[in-house]
Tab-separated table of N, CA and C in Angstrom:
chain	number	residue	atom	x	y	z
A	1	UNK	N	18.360	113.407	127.781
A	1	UNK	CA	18.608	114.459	128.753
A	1	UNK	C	18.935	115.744	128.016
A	2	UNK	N	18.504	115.676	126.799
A	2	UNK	CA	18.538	116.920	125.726
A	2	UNK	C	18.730	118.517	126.523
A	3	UNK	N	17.556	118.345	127.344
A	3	UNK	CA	17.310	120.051	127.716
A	3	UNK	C	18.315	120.299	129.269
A	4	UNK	N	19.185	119.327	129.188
A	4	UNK	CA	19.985	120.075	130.723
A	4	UNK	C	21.265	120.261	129.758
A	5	UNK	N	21.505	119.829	128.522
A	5	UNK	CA	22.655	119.495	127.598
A	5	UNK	C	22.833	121.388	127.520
A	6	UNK	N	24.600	121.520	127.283
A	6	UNK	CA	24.549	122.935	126.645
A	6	UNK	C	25.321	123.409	125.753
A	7	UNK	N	23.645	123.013	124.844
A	7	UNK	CA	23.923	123.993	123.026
A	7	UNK	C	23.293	125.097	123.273
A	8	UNK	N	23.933	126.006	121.960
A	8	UNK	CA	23.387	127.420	122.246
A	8	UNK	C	21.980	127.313	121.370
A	9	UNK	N	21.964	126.614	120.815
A	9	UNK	CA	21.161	126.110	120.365
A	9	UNK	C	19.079	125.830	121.125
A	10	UNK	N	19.815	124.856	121.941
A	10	UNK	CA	18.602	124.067	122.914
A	10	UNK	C	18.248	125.359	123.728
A	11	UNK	N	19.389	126.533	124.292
A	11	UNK	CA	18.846	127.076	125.079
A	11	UNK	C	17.373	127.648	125.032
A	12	UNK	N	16.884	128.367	124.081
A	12	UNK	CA	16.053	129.153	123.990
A	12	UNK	C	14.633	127.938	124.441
A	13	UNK	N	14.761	127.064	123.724
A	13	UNK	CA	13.764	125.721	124.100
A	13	UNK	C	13.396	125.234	125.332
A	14	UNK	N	14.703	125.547	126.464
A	14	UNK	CA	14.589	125.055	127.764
A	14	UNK	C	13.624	125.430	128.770
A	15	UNK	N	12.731	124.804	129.275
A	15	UNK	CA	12.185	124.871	130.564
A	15	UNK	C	12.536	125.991	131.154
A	16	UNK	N	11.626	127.017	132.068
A	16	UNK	CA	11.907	127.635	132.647
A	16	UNK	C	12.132	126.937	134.403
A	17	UNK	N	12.281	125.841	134.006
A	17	UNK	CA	12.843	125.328	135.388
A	17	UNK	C	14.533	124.791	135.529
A	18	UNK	N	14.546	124.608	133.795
A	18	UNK	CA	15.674	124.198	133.643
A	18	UNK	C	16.968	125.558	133.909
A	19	UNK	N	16.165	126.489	132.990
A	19	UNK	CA	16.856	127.707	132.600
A	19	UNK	C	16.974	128.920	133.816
A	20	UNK	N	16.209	128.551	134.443
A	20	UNK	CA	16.011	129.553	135.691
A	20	UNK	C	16.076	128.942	137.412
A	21	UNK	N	15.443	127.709	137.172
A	21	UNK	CA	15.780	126.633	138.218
A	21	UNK	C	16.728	126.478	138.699
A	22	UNK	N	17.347	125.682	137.764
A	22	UNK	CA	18.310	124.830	138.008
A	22	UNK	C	19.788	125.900	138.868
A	23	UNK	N	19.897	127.189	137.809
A	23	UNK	CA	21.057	127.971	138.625
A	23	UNK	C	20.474	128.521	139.943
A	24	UNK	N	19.304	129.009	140.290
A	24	UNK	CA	18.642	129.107	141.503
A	24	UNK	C	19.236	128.217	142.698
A	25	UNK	N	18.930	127.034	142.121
A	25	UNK	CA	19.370	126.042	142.940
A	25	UNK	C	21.033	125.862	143.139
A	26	UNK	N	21.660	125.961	142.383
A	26	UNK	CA	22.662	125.810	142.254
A	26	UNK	C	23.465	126.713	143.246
A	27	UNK	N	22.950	127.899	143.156
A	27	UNK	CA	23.864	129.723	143.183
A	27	UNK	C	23.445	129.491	145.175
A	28	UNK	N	21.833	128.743	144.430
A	28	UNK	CA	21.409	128.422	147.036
A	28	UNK	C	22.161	128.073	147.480
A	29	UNK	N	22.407	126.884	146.830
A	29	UNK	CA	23.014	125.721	147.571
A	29	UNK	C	24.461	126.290	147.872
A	30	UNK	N	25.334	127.256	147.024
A	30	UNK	CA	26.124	127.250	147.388
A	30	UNK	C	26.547	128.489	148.609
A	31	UNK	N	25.824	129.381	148.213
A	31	UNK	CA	25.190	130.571	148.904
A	31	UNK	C	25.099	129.562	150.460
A	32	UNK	N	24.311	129.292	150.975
A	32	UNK	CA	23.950	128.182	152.060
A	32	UNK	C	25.084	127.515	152.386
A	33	UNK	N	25.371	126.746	151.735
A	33	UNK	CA	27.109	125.824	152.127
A	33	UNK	C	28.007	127.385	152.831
A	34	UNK	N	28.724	127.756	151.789
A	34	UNK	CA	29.281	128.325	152.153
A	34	UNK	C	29.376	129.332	153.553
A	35	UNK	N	28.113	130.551	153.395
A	35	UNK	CA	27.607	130.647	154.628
A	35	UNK	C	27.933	129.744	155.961
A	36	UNK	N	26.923	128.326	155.980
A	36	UNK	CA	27.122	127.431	157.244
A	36	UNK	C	28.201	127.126	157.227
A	37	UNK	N	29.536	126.903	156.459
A	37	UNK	CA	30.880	126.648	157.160
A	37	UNK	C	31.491	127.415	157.198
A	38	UNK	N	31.632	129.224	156.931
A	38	UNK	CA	31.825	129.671	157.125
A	38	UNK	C	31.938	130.753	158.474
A	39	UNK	N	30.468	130.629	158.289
A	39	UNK	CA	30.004	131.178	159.885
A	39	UNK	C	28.580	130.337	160.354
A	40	UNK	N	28.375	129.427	161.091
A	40	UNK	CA	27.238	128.902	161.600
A	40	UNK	C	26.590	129.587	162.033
A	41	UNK	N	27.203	130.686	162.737
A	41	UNK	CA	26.123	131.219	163.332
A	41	UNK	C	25.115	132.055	163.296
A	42	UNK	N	25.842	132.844	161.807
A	42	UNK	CA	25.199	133.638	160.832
A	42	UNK	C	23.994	132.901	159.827
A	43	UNK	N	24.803	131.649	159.600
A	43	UNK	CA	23.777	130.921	158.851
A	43	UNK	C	22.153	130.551	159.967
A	44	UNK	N	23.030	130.269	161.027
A	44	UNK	CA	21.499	129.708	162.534
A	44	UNK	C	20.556	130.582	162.134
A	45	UNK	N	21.091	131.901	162.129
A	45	UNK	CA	20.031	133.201	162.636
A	45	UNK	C	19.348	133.323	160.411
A	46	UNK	N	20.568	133.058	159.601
A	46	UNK	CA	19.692	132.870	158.013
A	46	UNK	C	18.857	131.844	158.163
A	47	UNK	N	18.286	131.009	158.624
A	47	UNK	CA	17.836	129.780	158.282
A	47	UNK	C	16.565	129.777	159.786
A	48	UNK	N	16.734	130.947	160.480
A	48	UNK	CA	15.321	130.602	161.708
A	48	UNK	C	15.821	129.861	162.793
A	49	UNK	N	16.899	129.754	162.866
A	49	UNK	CA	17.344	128.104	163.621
A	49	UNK	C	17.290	128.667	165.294
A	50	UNK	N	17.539	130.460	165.683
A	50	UNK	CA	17.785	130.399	167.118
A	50	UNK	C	19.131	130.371	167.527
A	51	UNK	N	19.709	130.824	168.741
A	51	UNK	CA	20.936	130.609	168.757
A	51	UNK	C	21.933	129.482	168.778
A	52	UNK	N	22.860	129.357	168.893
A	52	UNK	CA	23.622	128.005	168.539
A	52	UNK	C	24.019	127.583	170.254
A	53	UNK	N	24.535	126.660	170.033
A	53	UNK	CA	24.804	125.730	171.311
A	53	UNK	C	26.360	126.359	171.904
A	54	UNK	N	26.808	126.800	173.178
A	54	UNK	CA	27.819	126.995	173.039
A	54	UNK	C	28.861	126.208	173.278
A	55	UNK	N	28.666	124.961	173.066
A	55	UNK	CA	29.844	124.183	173.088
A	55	UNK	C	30.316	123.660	171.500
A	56	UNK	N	30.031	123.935	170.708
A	56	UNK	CA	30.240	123.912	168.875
A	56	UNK	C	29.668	122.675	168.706
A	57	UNK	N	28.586	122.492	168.778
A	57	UNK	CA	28.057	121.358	168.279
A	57	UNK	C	27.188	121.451	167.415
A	58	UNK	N	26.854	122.722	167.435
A	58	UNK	CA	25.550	123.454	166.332
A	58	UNK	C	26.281	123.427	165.123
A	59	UNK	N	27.859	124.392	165.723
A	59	UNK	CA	29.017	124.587	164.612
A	59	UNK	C	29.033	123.228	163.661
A	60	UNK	N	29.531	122.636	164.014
A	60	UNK	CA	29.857	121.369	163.693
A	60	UNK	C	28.697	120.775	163.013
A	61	UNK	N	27.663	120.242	163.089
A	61	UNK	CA	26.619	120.305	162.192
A	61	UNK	C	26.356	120.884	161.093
A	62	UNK	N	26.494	122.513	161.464
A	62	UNK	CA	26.096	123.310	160.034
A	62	UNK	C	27.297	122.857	159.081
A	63	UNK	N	28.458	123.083	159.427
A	63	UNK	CA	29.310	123.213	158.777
A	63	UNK	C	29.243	121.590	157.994
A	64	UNK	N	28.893	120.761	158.492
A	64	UNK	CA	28.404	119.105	157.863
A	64	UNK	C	27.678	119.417	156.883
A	65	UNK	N	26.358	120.513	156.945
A	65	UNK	CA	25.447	120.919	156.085
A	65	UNK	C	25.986	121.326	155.260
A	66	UNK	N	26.764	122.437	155.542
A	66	UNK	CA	27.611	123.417	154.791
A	66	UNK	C	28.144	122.996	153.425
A	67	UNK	N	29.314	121.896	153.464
A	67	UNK	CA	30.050	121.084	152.906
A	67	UNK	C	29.160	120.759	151.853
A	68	UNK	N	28.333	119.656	152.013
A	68	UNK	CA	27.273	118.912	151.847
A	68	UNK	C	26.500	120.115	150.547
A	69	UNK	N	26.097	121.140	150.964
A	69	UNK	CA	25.249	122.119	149.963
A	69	UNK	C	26.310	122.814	149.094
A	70	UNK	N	27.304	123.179	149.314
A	70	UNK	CA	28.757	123.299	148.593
A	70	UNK	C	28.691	122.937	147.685
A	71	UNK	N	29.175	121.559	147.626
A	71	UNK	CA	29.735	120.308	146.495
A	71	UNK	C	28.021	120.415	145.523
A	72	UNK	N	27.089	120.147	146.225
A	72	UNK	CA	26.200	119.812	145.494
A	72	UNK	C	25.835	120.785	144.119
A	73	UNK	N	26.125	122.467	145.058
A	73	UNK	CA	25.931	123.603	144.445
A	73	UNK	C	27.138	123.539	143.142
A	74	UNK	N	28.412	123.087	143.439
A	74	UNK	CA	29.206	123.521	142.604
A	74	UNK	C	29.083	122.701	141.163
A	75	UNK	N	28.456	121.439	141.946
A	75	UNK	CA	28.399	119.959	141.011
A	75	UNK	C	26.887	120.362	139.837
A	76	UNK	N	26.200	121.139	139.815
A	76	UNK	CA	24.919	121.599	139.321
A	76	UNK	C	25.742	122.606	138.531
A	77	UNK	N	26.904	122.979	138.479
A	77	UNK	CA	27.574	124.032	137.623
A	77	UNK	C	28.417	123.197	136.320
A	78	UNK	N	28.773	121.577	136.859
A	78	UNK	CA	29.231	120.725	135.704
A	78	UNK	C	28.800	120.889	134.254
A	79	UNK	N	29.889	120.684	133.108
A	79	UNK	CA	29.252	121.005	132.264
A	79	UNK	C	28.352	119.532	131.592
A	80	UNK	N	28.242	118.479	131.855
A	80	UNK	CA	28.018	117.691	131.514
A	80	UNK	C	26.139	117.444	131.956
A	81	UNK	N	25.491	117.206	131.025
A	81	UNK	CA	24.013	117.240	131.433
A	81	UNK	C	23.959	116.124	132.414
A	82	UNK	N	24.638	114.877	131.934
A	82	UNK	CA	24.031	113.987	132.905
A	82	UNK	C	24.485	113.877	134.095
A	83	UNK	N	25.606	114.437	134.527
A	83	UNK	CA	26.356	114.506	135.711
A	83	UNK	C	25.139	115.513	136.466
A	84	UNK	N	24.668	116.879	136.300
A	84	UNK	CA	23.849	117.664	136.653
A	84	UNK	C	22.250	117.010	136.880
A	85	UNK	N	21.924	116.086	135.896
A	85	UNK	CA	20.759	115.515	136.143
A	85	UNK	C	21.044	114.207	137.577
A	86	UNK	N	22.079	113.768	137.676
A	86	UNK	CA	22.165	113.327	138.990
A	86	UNK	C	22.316	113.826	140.360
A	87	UNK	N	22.929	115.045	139.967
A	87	UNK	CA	22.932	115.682	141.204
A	87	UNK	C	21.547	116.281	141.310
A	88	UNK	N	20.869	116.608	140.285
A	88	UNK	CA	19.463	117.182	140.654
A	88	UNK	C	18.750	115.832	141.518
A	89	UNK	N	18.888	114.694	140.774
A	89	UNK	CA	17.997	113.746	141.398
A	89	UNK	C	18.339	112.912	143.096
A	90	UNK	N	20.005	113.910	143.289
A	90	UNK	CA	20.812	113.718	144.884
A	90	UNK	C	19.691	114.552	145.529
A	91	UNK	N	20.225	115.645	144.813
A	91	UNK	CA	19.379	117.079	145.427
A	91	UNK	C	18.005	116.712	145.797
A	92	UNK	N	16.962	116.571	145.141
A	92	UNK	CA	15.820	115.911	145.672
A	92	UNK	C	15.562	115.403	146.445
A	93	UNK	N	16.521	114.194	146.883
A	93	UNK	CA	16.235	113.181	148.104
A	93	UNK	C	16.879	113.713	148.518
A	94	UNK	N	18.124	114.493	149.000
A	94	UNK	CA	18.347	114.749	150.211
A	94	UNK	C	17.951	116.254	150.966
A	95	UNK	N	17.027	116.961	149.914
A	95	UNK	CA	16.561	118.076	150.317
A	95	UNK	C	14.833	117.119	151.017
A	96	UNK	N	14.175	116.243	150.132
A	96	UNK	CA	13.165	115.383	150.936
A	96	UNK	C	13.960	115.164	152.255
A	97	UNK	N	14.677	114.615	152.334
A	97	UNK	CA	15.400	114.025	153.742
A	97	UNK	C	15.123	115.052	155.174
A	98	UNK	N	15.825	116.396	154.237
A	98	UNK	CA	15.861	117.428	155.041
A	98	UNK	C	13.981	117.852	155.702
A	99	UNK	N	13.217	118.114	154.908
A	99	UNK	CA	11.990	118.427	154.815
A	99	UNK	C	11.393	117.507	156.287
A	100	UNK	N	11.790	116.011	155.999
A	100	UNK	CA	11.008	115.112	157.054
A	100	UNK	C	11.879	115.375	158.568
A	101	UNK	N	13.709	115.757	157.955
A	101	UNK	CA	14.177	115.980	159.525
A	101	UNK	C	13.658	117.536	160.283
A	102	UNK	N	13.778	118.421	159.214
A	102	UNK	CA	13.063	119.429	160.414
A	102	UNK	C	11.778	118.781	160.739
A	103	UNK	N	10.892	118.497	160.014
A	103	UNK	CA	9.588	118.099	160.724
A	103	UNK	C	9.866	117.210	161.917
A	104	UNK	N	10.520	116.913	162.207
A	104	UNK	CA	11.131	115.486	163.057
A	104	UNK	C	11.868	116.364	164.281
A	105	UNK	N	12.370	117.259	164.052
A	105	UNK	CA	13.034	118.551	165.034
A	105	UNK	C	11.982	119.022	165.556
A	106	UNK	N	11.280	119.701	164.770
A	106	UNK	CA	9.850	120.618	165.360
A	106	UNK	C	9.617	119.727	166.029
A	107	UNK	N	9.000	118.397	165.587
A	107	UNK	CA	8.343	117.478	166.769
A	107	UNK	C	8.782	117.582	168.055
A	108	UNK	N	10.374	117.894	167.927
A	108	UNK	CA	10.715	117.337	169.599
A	108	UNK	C	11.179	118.471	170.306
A	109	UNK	N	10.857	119.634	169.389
A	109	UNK	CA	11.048	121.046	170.616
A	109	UNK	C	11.575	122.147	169.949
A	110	UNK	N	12.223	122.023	168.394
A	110	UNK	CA	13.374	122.719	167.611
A	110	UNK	C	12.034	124.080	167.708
A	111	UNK	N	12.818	125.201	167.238
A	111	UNK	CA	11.365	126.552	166.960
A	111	UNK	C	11.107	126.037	165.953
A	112	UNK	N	9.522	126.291	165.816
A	112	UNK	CA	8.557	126.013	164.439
A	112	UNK	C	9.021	126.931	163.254
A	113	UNK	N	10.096	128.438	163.680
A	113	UNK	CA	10.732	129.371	162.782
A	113	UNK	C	11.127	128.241	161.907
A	114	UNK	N	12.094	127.326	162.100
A	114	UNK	CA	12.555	125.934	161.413
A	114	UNK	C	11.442	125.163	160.121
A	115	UNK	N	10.776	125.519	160.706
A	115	UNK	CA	10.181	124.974	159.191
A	115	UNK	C	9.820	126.096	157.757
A	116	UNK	N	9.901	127.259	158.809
A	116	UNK	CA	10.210	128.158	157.370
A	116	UNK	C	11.545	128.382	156.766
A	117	UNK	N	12.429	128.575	157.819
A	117	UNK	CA	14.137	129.107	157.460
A	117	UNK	C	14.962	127.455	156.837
A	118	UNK	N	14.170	125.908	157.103
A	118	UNK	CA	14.965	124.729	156.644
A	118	UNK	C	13.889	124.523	155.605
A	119	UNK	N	12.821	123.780	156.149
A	119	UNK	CA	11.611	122.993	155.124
A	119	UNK	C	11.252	124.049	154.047
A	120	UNK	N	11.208	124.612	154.470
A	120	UNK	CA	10.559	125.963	153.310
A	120	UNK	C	11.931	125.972	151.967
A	121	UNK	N	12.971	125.898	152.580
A	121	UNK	CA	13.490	126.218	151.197
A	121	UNK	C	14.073	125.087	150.727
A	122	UNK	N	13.954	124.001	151.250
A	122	UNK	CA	14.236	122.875	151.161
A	122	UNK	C	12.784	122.108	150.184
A	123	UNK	N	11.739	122.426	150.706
A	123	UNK	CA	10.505	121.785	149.457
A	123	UNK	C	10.678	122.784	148.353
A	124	UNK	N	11.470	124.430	148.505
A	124	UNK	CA	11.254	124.756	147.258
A	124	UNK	C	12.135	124.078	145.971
A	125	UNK	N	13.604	123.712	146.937
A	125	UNK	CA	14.551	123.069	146.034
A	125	UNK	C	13.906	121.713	146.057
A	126	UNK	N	13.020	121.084	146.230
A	126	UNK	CA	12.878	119.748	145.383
A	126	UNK	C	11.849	119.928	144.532
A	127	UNK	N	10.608	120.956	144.980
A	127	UNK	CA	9.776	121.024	143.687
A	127	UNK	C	10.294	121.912	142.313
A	128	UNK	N	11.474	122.679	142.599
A	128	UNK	CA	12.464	122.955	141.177
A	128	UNK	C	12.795	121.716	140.395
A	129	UNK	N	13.912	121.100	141.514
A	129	UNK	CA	14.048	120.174	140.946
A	129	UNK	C	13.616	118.799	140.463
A	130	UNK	N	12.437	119.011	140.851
A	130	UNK	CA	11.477	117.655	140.498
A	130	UNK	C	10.655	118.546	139.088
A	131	UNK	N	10.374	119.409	138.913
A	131	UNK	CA	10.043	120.090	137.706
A	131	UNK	C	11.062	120.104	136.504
A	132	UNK	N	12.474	120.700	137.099
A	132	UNK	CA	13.597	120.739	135.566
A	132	UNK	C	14.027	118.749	135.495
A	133	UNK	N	13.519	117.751	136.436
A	133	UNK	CA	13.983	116.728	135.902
A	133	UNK	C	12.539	116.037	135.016
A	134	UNK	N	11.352	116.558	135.150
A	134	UNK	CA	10.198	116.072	134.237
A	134	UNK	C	10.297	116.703	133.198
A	135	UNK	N	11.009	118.012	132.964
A	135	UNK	CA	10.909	118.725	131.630
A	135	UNK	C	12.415	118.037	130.835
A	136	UNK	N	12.774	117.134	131.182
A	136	UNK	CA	13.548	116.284	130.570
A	136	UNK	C	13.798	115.296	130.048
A	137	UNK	N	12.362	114.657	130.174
A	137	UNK	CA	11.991	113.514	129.601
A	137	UNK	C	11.675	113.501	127.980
């Protein structure tokens, strides 16, 4: 797991998925968390989602999301490579996860905006991170 490791060394060597990726992802995820538990409703209208429900149930969701993209974001800041290469390989499946549930929303009525403001940045964070975890082999 050489190239997620940090020598000052390796840097210059690293992947531009590693080196540019990986904090992308990191700086979203937390950018996003924070946002959705902060304010859902700000995040609804960042993300395409439409207005929120007014009984807080939208609330309550994002802010599930919220949490959830937080930890992940902060955990991609660890200094330890292999701790970061697991959360990349969390990150993956549960940004896939995400990808098939909006598609699964759209199906049943959500706005199609939803697949640009969720799926959209959700396949971009797994094809990052499915790139900085092959340039690690």
């Amino acid at each position: 797991m050489a190239s997620l490791a940090s020598s000052q060394n390796y840097e210059a060597s690293q992947s531009n998925a590693v080196r540019f990726g990986v904090p992308f992802i990191s700086y979203g995820r937390m950018f996003a968390g924070a946002l959705s538990w902060v304010s859902p409703t700000a995040s609804s209208r960042v993300f395409l989602l439409g207005r929120d429900a007014a009984d807080g149930r939208t609330g309550l969701l994002a802010r599930l999301f919220g949490i959830r993209d937080l930890a992940l974001g902060l955990a991609l800041q660890h200094p330890s490579a292999d701790v970061r290469k697991l959360v990349l390989q969390a990150g993956v499946a549960i940004d896939t996860a995400d990808v098939a549930a909006t598609l699964l929303a759209v199906r049943s009525g959500a706005p199609k905006s939803a697949l640009l403001g969720v799926a959209g940045g959700a396949a971009l964070f797994v094809g990052i991170g499915l790139t900085a975890l092959a340039s690690n082999r």
